[in-house]
Short mmCIF file of C-alpha atoms in Angstrom, two decimals:
data_model
loop_
_atom_site.label_atom_id
_atom_site.label_comp_id
_atom_site.label_asym_id
_atom_site.label_seq_id
_atom_site.Cartn_x
_atom_site.Cartn_y
_atom_site.Cartn_z
CA MET A 1 -9.01 -12.92 3.65
CA ILE A 2 -5.36 -11.60 3.53
CA ARG A 3 -4.32 -12.28 -0.14
CA GLU A 4 -2.03 -11.46 -3.10
CA ALA A 5 -3.12 -8.04 -4.90
CA ARG A 6 -3.95 -8.40 -8.29
CA ALA A 7 -3.95 -5.91 -11.41
CA SER A 8 -7.23 -5.56 -10.49
CA ASP A 9 -7.51 -4.05 -7.59
CA LYS A 10 -5.48 -1.12 -8.98
CA GLY A 11 -9.02 0.89 -8.41
CA ALA A 12 -10.25 -0.24 -4.98
CA LEU A 13 -6.17 0.49 -3.82
CA LEU A 14 -5.95 4.45 -5.48
CA GLU A 15 -9.28 5.05 -3.54
CA LEU A 16 -7.94 3.45 -0.25
CA MET A 17 -4.79 5.76 -0.89
CA ARG A 18 -6.78 8.78 -1.76
CA LYS A 19 -8.22 7.88 1.93
CA MET A 20 -4.86 7.49 4.09
CA HIS A 21 -3.86 10.97 2.42
CA GLU A 22 -6.66 12.76 3.77
CA GLU A 23 -7.10 10.79 6.86
CA THR A 24 -2.95 11.40 8.12
CA SER A 25 -0.42 14.15 8.32
CA TYR A 26 0.04 13.64 4.72
CA LYS A 27 -2.62 15.51 4.05
CA GLN A 28 -0.20 18.65 4.33
CA PHE A 29 1.41 17.72 1.11
CA PRO A 30 -0.40 18.18 -2.08
CA LEU A 31 -2.37 14.69 -4.19
CA SER A 32 -1.02 13.95 -7.38
CA GLU A 33 -3.09 12.07 -9.33
CA ILE A 34 -1.07 10.44 -11.67
CA LYS A 35 2.39 10.36 -9.14
CA LEU A 36 0.01 8.11 -7.04
CA LEU A 37 -1.34 5.70 -9.71
CA GLU A 38 2.36 4.74 -10.90
CA THR A 39 2.81 4.14 -7.44
CA VAL A 40 0.25 1.42 -7.44
CA GLU A 41 1.50 0.10 -10.48
CA LEU A 42 4.83 -0.52 -9.44
CA TRP A 43 3.17 -2.14 -6.38
CA LEU A 44 1.24 -4.89 -8.54
CA SER A 45 4.34 -5.02 -10.11
CA ASN A 46 6.17 -7.09 -7.58
CA LEU A 47 9.26 -5.61 -8.90
CA TRP A 48 12.56 -4.86 -6.23
CA HIS A 49 11.73 -7.78 -3.54
CA ARG A 50 8.07 -6.11 -3.43
CA VAL A 51 4.71 -7.27 -1.97
CA THR A 52 1.64 -6.41 -1.13
CA TYR A 53 -0.69 -7.84 -0.15
CA VAL A 54 -4.84 -6.33 0.55
CA LEU A 55 -7.21 -7.30 3.27
CA GLU A 56 -10.55 -8.11 1.36
CA HIS A 57 -14.35 -8.04 3.50
CA GLU A 58 -16.87 -9.94 1.81
CA GLY A 59 -14.89 -9.16 -2.02
CA VAL A 60 -14.47 -5.51 -1.57
CA VAL A 61 -10.56 -4.64 -0.87
CA VAL A 62 -10.66 -2.85 3.31
CA GLY A 63 -6.76 -2.26 3.32
CA ILE A 64 -3.82 -2.92 2.29
CA PHE A 65 0.35 -3.95 3.15
CA THR A 66 3.32 -3.14 0.56
CA GLY A 67 6.55 -3.36 1.88
CA TYR A 68 9.69 -4.44 0.16
CA LEU A 69 13.03 -5.73 0.98
CA SER A 70 16.79 -3.85 0.29
CA GLU A 71 20.18 -4.13 1.29
CA LEU A 72 20.84 -2.35 4.73
CA TRP A 73 22.91 0.78 4.22
CA PHE A 74 25.50 -0.64 5.86
CA SER A 75 25.59 -4.26 5.03
CA GLU A 76 24.40 -6.86 2.29
CA ALA A 77 21.71 -8.18 4.06
CA LEU A 78 18.41 -7.89 3.06
CA CYS A 79 16.29 -6.29 5.50
CA GLY A 80 12.29 -5.53 5.27
CA PHE A 81 9.97 -2.33 5.47
CA ASP A 82 6.97 -1.10 5.03
CA ASP A 83 5.98 1.80 2.88
CA VAL A 84 1.88 1.04 3.66
CA ILE A 85 -0.16 -0.14 6.17
CA TYR A 86 -3.73 0.66 5.83
CA ILE A 87 -7.37 -0.52 6.85
CA ASP A 88 -10.15 1.72 5.70
CA PRO A 89 -11.50 3.46 8.84
CA ASP A 90 -14.71 1.37 8.92
CA HIS A 91 -12.99 -1.42 9.62
CA ARG A 92 -10.32 -1.28 12.11
CA GLY A 93 -10.97 -3.89 14.45
CA ARG A 94 -13.49 -5.29 12.70
CA HIS A 95 -11.60 -8.54 10.87
#
C-alpha cells in the first residue's frame, strides 16, 4: 500500500536511507547521522510544497518517495522534483 508518510515512520525512513546510502554511489560520501535525521524530519514536516509517501507491505515501510514543488530557475511556473525514490532491495519487483 502506498500512503502519506507519518511521524511514526521516522525510524523506518532512517533505516531505508542508510540502506540507500550503502547501496548506491552515495556511499563514497560520509554519512552524517545528524544530517540524515534533520533531512528525514524535514521530509515529514511537509514544508515548502513537499510530499513524502511510503510503500508499506504487511505493516512494514519498505519504500519511499519524497519530492517537492518549486519555481523553475527561469520562470515563476511550479515544477515537481523528486529527492528520493527508493525501495528496499528485498521488496523490489514484488508489489
